[in-house]
PDB file of C-alpha atoms in Angstrom:
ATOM      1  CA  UNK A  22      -5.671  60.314  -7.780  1.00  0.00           C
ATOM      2  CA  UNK A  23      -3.110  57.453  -7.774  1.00  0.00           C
ATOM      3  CA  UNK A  24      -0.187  57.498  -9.671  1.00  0.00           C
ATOM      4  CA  UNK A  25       0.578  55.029 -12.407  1.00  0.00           C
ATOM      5  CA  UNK A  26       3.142  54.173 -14.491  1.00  0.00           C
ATOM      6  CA  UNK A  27       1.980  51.762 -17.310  1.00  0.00           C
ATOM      7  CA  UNK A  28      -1.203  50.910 -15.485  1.00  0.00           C
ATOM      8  CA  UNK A  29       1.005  50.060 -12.518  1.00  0.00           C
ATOM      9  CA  UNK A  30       1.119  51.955  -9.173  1.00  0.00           C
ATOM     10  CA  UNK A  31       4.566  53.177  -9.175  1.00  0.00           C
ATOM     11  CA  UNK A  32       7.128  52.228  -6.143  1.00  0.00           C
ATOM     12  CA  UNK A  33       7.043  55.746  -4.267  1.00  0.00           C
ATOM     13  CA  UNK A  34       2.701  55.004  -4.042  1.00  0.00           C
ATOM     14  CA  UNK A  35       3.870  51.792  -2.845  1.00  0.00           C
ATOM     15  CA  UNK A  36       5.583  52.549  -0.063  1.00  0.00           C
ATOM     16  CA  UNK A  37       3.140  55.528   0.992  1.00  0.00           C
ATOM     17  CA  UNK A  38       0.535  53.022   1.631  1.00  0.00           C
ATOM     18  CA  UNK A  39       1.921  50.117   2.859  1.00  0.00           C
ATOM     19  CA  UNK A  40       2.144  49.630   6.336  1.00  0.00           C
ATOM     20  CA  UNK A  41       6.788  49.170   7.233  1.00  0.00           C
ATOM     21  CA  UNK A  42       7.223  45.489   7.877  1.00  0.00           C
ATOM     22  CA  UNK A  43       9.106  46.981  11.407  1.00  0.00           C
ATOM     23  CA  UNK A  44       5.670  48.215  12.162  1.00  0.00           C
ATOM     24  CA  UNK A  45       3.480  45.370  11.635  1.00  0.00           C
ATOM     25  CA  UNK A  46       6.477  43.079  13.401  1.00  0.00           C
ATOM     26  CA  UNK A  47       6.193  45.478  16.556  1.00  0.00           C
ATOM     27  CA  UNK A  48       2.006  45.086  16.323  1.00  0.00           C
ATOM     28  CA  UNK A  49       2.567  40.991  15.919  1.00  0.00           C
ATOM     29  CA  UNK A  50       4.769  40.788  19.074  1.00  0.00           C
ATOM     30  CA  UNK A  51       2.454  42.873  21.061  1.00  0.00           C
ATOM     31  CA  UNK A  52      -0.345  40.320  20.143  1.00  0.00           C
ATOM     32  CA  UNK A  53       1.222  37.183  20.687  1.00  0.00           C
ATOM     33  CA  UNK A  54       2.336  38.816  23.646  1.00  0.00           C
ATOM     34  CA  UNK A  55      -1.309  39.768  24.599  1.00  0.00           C
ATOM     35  CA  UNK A  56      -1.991  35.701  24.230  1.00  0.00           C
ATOM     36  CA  UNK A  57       0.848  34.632  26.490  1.00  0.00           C
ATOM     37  CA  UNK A  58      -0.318  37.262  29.461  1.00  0.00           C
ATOM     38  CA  UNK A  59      -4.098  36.208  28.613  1.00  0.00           C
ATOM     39  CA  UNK A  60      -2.789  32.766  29.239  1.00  0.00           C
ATOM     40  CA  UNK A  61      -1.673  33.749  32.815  1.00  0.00           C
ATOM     41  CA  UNK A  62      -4.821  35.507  33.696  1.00  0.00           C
ATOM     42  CA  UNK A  63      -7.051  32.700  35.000  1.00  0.00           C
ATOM     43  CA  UNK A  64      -9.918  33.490  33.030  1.00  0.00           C
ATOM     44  CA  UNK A  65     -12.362  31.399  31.438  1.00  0.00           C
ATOM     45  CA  UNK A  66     -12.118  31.055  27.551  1.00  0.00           C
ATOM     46  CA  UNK A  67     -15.635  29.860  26.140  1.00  0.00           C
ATOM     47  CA  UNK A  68     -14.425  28.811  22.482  1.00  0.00           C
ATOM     48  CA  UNK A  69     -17.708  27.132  20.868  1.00  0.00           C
ATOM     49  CA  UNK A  70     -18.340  24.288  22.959  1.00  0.00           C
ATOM     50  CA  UNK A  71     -15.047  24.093  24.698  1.00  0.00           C
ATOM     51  CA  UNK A  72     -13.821  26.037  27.816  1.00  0.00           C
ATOM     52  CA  UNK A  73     -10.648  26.609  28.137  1.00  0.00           C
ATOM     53  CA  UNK A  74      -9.368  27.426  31.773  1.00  0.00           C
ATOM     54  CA  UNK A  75      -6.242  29.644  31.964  1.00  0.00           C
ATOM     55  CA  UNK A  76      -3.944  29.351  34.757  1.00  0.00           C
ATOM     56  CA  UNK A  77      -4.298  31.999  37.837  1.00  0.00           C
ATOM     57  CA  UNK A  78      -1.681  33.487  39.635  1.00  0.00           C
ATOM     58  CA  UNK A  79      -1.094  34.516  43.262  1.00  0.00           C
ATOM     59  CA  UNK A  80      -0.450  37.964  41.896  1.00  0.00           C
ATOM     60  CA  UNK A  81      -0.151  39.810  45.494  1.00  0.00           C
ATOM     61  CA  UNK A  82       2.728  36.960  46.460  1.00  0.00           C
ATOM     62  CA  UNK A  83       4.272  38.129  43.258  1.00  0.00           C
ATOM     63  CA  UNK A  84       3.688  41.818  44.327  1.00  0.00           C
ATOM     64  CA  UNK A  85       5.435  41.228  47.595  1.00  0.00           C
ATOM     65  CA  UNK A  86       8.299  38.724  46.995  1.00  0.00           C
ATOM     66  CA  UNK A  87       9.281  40.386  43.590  1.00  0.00           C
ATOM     67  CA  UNK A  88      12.116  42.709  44.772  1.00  0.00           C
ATOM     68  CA  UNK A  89      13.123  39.883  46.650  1.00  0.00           C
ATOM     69  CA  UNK A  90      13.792  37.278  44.071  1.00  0.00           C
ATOM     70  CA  UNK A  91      14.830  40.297  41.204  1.00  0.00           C
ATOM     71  CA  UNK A  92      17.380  40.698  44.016  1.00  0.00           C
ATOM     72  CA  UNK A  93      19.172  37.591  42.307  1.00  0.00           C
ATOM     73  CA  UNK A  94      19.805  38.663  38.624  1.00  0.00           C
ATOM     74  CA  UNK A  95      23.167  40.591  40.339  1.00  0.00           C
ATOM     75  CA  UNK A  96      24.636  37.113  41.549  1.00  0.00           C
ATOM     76  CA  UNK A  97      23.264  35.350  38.167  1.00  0.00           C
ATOM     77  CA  UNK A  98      24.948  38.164  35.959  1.00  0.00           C
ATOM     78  CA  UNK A  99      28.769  37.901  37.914  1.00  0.00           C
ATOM     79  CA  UNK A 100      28.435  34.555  38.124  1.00  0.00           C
ATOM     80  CA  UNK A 101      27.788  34.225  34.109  1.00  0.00           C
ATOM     81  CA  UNK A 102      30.144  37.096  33.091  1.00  0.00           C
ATOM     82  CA  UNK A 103      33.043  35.057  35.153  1.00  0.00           C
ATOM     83  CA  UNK A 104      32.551  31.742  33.941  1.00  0.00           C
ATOM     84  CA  UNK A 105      31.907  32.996  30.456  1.00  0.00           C
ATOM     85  CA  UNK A 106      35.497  34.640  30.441  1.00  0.00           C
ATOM     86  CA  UNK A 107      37.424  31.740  32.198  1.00  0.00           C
ATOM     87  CA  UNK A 108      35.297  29.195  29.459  1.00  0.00           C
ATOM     88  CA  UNK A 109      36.896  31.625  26.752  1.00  0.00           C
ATOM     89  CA  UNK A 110      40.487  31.123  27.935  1.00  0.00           C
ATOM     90  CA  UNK A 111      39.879  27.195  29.098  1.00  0.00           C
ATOM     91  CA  UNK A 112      38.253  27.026  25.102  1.00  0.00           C
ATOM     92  CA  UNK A 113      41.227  28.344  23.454  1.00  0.00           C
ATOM     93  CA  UNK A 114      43.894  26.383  25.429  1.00  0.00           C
ATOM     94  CA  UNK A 115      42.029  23.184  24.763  1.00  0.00           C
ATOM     95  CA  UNK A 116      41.562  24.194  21.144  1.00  0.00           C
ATOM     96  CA  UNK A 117      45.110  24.865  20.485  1.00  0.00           C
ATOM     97  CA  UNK A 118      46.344  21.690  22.423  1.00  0.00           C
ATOM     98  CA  UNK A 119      44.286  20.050  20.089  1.00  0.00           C
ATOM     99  CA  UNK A 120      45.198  21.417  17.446  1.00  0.00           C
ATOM    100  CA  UNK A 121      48.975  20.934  18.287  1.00  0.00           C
ATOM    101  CA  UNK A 122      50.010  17.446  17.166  1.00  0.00           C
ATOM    102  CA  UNK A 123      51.620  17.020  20.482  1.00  0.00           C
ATOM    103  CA  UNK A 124      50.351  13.647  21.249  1.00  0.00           C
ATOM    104  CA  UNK A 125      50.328  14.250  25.334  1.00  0.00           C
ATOM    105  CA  UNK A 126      48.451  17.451  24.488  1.00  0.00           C
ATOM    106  CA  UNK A 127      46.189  16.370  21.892  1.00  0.00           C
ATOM    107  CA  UNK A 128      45.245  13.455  24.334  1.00  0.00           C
ATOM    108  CA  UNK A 129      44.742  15.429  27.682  1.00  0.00           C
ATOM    109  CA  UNK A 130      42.380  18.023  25.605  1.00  0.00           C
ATOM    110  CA  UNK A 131      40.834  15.286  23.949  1.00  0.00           C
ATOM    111  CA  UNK A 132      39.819  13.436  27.473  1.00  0.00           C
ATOM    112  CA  UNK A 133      39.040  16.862  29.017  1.00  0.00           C
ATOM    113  CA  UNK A 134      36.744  17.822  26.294  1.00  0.00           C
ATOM    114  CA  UNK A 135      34.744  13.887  26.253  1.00  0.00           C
ATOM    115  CA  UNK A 136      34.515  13.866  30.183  1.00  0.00           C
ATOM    116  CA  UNK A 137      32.976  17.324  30.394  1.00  0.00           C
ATOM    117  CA  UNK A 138      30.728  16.968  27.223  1.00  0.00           C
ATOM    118  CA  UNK A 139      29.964  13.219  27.978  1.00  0.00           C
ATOM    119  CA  UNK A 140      28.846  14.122  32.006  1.00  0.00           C
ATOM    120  CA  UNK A 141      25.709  16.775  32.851  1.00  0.00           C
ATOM    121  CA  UNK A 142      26.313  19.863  34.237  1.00  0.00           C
ATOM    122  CA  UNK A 143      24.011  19.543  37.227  1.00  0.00           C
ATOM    123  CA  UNK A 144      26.176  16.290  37.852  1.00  0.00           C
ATOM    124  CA  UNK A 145      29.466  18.459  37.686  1.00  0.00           C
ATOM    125  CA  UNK A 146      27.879  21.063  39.667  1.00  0.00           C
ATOM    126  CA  UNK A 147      27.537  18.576  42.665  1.00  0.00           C
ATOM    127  CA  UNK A 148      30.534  16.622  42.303  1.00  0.00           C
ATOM    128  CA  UNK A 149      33.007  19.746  42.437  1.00  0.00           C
ATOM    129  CA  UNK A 150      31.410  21.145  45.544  1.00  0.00           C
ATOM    130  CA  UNK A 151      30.967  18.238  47.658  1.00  0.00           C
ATOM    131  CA  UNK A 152      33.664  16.192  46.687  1.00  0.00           C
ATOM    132  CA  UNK A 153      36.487  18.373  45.928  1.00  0.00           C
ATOM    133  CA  UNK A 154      36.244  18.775  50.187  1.00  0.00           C
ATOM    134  CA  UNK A 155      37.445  14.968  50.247  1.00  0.00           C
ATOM    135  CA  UNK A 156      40.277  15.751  48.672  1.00  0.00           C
ATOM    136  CA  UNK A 157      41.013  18.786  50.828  1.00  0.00           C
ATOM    137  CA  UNK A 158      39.603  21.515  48.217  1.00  0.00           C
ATOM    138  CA  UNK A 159      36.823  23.419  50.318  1.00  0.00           C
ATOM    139  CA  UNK A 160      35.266  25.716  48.315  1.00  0.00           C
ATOM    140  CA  UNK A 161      32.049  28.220  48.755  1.00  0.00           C
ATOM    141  CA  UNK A 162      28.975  28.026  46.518  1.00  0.00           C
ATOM    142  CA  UNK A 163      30.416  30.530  44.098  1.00  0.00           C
ATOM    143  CA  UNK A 164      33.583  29.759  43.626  1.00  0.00           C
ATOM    144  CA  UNK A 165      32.078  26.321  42.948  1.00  0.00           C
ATOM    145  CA  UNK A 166      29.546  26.694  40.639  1.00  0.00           C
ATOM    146  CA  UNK A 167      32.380  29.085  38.685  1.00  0.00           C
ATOM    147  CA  UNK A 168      34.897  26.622  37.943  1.00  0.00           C
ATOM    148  CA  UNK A 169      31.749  23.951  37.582  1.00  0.00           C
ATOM    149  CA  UNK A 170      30.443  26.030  34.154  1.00  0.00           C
ATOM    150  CA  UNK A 171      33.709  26.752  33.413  1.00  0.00           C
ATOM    151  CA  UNK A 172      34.933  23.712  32.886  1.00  0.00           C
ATOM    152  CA  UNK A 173      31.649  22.657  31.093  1.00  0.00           C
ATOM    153  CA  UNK A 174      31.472  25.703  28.699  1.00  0.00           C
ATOM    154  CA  UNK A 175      34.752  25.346  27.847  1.00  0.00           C
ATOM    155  CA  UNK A 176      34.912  21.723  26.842  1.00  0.00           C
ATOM    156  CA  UNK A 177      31.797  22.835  24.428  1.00  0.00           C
ATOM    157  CA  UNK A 178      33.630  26.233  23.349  1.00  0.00           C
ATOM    158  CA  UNK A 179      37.121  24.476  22.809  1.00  0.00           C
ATOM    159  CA  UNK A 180      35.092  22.739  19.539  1.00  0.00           C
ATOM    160  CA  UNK A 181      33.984  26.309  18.519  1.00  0.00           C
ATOM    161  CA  UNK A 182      37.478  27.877  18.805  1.00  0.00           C
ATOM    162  CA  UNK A 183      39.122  24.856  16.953  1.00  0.00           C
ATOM    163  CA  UNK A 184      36.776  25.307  13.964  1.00  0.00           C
ATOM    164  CA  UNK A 185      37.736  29.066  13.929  1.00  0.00           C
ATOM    165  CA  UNK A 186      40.984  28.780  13.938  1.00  0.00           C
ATOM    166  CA  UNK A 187      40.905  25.956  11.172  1.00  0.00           C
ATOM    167  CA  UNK A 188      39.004  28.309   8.850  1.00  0.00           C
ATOM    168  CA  UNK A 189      41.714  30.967   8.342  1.00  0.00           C
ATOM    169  CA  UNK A 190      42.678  30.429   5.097  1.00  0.00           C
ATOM    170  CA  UNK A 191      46.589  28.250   5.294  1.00  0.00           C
ATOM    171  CA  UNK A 192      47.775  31.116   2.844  1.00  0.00           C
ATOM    172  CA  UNK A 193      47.385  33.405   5.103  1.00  0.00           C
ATOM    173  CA  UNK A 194      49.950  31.541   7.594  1.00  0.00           C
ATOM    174  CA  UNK A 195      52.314  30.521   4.933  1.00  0.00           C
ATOM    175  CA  UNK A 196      51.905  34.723   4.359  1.00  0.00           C
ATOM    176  CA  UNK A 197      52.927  35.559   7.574  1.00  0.00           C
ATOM    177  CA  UNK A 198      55.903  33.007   7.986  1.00  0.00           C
ATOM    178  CA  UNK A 199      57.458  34.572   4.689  1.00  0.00           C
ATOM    179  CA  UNK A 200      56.994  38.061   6.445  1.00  0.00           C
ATOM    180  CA  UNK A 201      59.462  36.132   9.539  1.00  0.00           C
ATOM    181  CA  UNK A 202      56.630  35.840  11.845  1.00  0.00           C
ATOM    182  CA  UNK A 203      57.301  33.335  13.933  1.00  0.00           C
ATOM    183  CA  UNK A 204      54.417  30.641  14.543  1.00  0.00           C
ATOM    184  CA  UNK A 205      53.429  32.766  18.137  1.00  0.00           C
ATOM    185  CA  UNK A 206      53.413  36.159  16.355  1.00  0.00           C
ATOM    186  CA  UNK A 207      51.277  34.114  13.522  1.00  0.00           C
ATOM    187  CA  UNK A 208      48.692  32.942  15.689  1.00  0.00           C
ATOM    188  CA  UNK A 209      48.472  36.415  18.194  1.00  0.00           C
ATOM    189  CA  UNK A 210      48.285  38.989  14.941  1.00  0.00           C
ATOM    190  CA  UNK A 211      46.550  36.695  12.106  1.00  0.00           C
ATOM    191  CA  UNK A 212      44.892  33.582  13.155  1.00  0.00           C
ATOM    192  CA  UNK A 213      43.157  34.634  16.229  1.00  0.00           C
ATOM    193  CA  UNK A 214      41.865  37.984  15.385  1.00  0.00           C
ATOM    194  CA  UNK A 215      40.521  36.717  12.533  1.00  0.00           C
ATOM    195  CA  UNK A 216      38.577  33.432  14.238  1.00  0.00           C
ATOM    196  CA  UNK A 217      37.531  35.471  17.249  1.00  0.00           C
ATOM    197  CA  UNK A 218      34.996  36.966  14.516  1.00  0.00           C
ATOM    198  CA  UNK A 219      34.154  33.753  13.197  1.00  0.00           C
ATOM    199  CA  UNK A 220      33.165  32.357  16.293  1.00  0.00           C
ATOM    200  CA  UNK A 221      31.644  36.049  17.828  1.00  0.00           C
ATOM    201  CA  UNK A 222      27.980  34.695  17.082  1.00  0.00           C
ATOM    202  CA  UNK A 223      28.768  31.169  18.630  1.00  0.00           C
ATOM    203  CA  UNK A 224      30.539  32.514  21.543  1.00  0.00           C
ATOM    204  CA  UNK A 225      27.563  35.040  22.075  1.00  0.00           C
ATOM    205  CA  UNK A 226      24.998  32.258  22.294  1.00  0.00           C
ATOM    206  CA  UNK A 227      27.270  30.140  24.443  1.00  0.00           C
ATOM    207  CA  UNK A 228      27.004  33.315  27.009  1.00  0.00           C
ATOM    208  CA  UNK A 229      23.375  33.399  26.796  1.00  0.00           C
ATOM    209  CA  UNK A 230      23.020  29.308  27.657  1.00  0.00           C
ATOM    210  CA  UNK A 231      25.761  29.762  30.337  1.00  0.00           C
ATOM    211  CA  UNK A 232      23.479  33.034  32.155  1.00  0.00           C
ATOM    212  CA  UNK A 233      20.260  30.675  31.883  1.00  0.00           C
ATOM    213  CA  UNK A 234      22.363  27.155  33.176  1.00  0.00           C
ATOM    214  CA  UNK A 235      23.370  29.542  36.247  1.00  0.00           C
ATOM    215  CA  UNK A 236      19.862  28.010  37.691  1.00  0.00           C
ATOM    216  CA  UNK A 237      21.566  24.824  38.212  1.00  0.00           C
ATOM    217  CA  UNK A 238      23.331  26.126  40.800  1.00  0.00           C
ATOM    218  CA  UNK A 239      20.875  27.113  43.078  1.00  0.00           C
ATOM    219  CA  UNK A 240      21.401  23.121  44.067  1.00  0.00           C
ATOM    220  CA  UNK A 241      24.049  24.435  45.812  1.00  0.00           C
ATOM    221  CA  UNK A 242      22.723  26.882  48.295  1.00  0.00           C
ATOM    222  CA  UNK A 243      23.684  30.122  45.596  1.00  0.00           C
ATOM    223  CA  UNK A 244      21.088  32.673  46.019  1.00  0.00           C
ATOM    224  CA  UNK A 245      21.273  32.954  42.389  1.00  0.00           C
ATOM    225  CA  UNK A 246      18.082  34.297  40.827  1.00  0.00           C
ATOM    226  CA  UNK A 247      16.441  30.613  40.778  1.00  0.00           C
ATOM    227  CA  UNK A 248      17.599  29.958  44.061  1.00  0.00           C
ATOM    228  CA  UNK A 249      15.980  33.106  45.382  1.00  0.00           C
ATOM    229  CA  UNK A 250      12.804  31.868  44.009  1.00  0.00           C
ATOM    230  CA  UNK A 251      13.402  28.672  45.192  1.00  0.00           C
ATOM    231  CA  UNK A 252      13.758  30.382  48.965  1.00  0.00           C
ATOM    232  CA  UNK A 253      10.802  33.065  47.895  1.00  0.00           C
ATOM    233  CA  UNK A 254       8.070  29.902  46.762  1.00  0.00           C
ATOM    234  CA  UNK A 255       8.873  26.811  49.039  1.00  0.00           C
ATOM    235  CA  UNK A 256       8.052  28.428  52.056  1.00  0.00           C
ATOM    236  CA  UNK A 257       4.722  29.775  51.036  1.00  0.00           C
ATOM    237  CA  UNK A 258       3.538  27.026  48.895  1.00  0.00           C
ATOM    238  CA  UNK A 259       3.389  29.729  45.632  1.00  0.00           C
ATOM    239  CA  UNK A 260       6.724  27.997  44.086  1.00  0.00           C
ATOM    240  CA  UNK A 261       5.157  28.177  40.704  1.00  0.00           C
ATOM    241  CA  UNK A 262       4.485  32.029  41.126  1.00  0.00           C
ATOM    242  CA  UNK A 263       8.209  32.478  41.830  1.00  0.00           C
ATOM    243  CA  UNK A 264       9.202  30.417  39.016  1.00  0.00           C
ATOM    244  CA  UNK A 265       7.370  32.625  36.859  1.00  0.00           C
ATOM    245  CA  UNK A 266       8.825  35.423  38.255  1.00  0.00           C
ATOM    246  CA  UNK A 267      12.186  33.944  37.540  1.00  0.00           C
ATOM    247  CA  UNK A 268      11.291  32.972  34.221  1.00  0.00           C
ATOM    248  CA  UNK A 269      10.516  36.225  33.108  1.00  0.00           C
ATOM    249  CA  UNK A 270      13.875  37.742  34.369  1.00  0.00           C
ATOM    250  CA  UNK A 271      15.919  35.154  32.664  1.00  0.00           C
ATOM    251  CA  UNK A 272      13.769  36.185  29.100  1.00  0.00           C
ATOM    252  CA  UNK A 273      14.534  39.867  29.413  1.00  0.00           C
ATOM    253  CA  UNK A 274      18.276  39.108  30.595  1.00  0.00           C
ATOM    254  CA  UNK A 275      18.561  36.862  27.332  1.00  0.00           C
ATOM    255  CA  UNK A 276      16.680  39.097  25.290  1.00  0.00           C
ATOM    256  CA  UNK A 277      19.072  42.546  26.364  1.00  0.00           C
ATOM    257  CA  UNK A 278      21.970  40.776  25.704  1.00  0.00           C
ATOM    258  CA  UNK A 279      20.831  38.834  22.409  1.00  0.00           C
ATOM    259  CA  UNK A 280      20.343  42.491  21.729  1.00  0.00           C
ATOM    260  CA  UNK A 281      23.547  43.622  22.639  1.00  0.00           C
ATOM    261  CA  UNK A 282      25.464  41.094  20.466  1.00  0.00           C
ATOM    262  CA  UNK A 283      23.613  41.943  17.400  1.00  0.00           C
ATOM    263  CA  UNK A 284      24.550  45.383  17.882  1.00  0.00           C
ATOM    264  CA  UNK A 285      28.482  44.177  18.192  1.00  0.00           C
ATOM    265  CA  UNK A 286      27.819  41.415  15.040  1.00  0.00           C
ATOM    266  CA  UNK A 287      26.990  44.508  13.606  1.00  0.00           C
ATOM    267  CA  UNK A 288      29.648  46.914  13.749  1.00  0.00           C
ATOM    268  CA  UNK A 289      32.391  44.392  13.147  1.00  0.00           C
ATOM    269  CA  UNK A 290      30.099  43.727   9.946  1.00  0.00           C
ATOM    270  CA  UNK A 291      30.405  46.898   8.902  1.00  0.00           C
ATOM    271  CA  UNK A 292      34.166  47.445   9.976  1.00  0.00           C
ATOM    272  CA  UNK A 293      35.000  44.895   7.543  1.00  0.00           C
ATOM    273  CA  UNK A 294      33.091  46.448   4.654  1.00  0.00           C
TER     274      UNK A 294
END
């Protein structure tokens, strides 16, 4: 017999019968998921009147080159992880020179930040490793393609880091110069802890661009993870198959670490409660 309260089924019934949202989020994904795969299986779809052909895979090239190309995601995670941290310290110089009023400062951070946001990546890629050599700067592929998304993330993250630091409140500096901080101290123990968590989320997705932008440098002879595939599909004329291959290792790299930094958004969430 159900429970009732005024001719209403009361909350605890409620819940007893109706299926968590979690669960029913978990059976949606596998579905859609189901669609996408179905999508890749290269059978024929008879919908009414309409046939829709789905696209077939060399699945025993996949078999075989697999290990080889997943043999890339070691490169692709260093070289992200790198460029990510010299971006972060890049982003906060060029935010705080700014940010400075000191006009040579403000100028040279203000040209560095238009020339690298203004100019593609790919372009910046190929212009530091071929024609740093003419100026007697040899570098290797990975040292190259480092300082290439470095300099690119930065100019990008420099914006982020400026708008965190803005948003600490000014009485909270005028605080800290009564205390006799001195405008270093102010900006190591007040400002900057507080806009590194403002800008956590931002900085976070800015990692997860960067590790998926690594595929530019394959241009470069780095036997990144798209580069592998690159070497893995050309040769055998199944470049698509190693692409997809690729693909899917970029998605679950991006979807671990979009993971990771909810988990981290989190905790500093509830630190602060």
């Amino acid at each position: 017999m159900v429970e009732k309260v005024d001719g209403v089924q009361s909350p605890v019934v409620q819940r007893r019968w109706r299926i968590p949202f979690q669960v029913s989020l978990v059976l949606w994904w596998c579905i859609w998921l189901a669609v996408l795969i179905t999508f890749f299986s290269g059978i024929s779809l008879a919908i009414g009147p309409f046939t829709i052909q789905t696209i077939s895979l060399d699945l025993p090239f996949i078999g075989e080159w697999w290990r080889f190309i997943s043999q890339g995601i070691i490169i692709t995670f260093q070289l992200a992880l790198l460029s990510i941290i010299c971006a972060t310290l890049l982003a906060l110089l060029a935010a705080l020179a700014g940010i400075s009023r000191i006009a040579p400062l403000v100028s040279l951070a203000g040209l560095y930040v238009s020339l690298m946001r203004g100019t593609p990546l790919f372009l910046q890629v190929i212009f530091i490793y071929f024609a740093l050599p003419q100026l007697g700067l040899v570098l290797d592929p990975f040292p190259s393609a480092v300082v290439a998304l470095s300099l690119n993330y930065g100019a990008y993250m420099s914006e982020i880091f400026r708008a965190g630091i803005q948003a600490v409140s000014r009485g909270q500096l005028e605080a800290a110069y009564a205390l006799g901080m001195t405008p270093l101290q102010t900006m190591r123990r007040v400002v900057l802890p507080q806009a590194f968590r403002i800008i956590l989320p931002d900085l976070g997705n800015q990692f997860i661009a960067m590790q998926k932008d690594t595929s530019l440098v394959s241009a470069i002879a780095l036997p990144e993870l798209m580069g592998r595939a690159r070497q893995a599909g050309a040769p055998n004329q199944r470049l698509f198959e190693a692409l997809v291959v690729a693909a899917i290792w970029y998605w679950l790299l991006t979807i671990i670490f979009s993971f990771l930094q909810s988990r981290l958004e989190h905790r500093l969430a509830r630190s602060d409660r």
